[in-house]
CSV table of C-alpha atoms in Angstrom, one decimal:
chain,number,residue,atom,x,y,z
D,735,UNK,CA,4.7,120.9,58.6
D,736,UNK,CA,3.6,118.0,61.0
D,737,UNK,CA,7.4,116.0,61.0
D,738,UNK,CA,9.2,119.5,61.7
D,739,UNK,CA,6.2,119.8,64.7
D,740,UNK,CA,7.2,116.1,65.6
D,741,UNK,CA,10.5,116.4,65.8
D,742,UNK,CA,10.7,120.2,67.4
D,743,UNK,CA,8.6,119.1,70.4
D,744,UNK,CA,10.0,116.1,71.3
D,745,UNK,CA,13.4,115.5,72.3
D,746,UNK,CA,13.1,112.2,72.2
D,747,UNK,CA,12.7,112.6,68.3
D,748,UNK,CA,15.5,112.8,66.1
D,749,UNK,CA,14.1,112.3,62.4
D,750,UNK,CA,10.3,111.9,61.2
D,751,UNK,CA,8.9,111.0,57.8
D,752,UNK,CA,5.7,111.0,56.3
D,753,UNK,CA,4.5,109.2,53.4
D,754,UNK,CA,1.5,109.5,51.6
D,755,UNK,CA,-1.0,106.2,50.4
D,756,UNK,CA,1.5,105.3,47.4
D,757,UNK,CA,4.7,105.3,49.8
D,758,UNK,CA,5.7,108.8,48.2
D,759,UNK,CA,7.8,110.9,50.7
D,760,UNK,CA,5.3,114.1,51.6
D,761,UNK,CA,7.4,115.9,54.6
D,762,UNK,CA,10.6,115.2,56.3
D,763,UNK,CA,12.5,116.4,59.4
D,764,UNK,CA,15.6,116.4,61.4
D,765,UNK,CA,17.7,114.7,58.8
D,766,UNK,CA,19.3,115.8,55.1
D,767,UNK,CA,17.5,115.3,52.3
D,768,UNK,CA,19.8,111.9,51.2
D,769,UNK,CA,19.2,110.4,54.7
D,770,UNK,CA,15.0,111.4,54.3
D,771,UNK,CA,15.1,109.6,51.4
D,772,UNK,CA,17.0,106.6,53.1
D,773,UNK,CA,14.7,106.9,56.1
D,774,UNK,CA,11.1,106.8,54.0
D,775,UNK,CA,12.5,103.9,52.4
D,776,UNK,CA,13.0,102.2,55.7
D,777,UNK,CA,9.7,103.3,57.1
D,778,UNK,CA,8.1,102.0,53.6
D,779,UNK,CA,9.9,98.6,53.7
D,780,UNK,CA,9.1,98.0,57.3
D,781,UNK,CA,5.3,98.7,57.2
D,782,UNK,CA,5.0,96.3,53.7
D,783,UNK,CA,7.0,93.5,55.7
D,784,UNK,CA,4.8,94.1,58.8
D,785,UNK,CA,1.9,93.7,56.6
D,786,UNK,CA,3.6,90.4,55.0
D,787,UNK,CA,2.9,88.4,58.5
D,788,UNK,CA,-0.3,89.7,59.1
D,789,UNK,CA,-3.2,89.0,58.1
D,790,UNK,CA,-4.8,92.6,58.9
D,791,UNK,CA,-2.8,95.7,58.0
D,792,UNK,CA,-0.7,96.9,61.2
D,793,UNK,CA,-1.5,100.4,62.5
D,794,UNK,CA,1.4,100.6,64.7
D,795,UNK,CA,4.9,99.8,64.3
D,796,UNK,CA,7.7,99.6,67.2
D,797,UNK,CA,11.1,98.8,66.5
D,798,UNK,CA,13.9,99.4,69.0
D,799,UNK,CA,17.8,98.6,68.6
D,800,UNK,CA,21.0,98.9,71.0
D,801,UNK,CA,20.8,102.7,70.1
D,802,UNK,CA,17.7,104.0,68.6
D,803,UNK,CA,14.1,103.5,68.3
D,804,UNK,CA,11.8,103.7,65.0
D,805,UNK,CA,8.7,104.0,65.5
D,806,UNK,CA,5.7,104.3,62.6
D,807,UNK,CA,1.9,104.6,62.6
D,808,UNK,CA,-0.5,104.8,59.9
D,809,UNK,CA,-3.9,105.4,58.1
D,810,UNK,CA,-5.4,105.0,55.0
D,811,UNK,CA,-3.8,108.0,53.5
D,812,UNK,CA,-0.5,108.3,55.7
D,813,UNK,CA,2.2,106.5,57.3
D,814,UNK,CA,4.1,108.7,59.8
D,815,UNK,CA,7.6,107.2,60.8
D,816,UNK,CA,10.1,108.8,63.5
D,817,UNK,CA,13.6,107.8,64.8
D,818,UNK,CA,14.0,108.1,68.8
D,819,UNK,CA,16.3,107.9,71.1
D,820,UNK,CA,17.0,104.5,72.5
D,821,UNK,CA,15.2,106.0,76.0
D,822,UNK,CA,11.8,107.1,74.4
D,823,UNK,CA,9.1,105.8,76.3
D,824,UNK,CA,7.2,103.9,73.9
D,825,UNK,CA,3.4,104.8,75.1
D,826,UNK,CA,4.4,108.9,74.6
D,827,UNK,CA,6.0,107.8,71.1
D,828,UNK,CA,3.3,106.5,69.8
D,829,UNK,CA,0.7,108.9,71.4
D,830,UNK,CA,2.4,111.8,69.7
D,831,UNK,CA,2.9,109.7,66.4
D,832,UNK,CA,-1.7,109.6,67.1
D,833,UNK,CA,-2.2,112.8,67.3
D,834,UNK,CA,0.1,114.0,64.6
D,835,UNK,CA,-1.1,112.1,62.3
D,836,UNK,CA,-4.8,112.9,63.2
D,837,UNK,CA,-3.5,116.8,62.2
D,838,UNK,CA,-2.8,114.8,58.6
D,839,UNK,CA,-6.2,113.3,58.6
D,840,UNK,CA,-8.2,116.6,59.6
D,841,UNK,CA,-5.8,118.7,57.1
């Protein structure tokens, strides 16, 4: 499905997530299923926070740390969340994040 598609043609990406509207886990790559669970629980938790200081829904999440990058994106339906390597280039990240999640969309 479209995390397995993320994470296969990127080698940035180590782990993606999707969740739908309700913050249910829909498809997970690149990590077991106890660490998918831990990861769309993350990815949940960081969009509803991002939402908390802002007084429109954010779209785009970017979150980097001394060894990895998490990145999310989302619509009305989806949020699509990946872990990167610390060296991803941001704008590429979040372009492919785009245009997976338009494959959601259109699905």
């Amino acid at each position: 499905m479209v995390a397995a598609r993320l994470v296969d043609s990127s080698s940035d990406v180590l782990a993606a997530v999707v969740l739908d509207a309700a913050g249910g886990m829909v498809d997970t790559a690149g990590v077991e299923p106890d660490r998918a669970r831990e990861l769309a629980d993350l990815a949940r938790r960081l969009v509803e926070r991002a939402d908390a200081v802002s007084k429109d829904p954010v779209e785009q999440i970017e979150v980097q740390t001394a060894r990895r990058g998490l990145f999310a994106v989302r619509d009305t339906r989806h949020v699509l969340a990946c872990v990167t390597r610390r060296l991803a280039l941001p704008a590429l990240v979040l372009y492919d994040l785009r245009h997976a999640l338009g494959e959601l969309t259109s699905a």
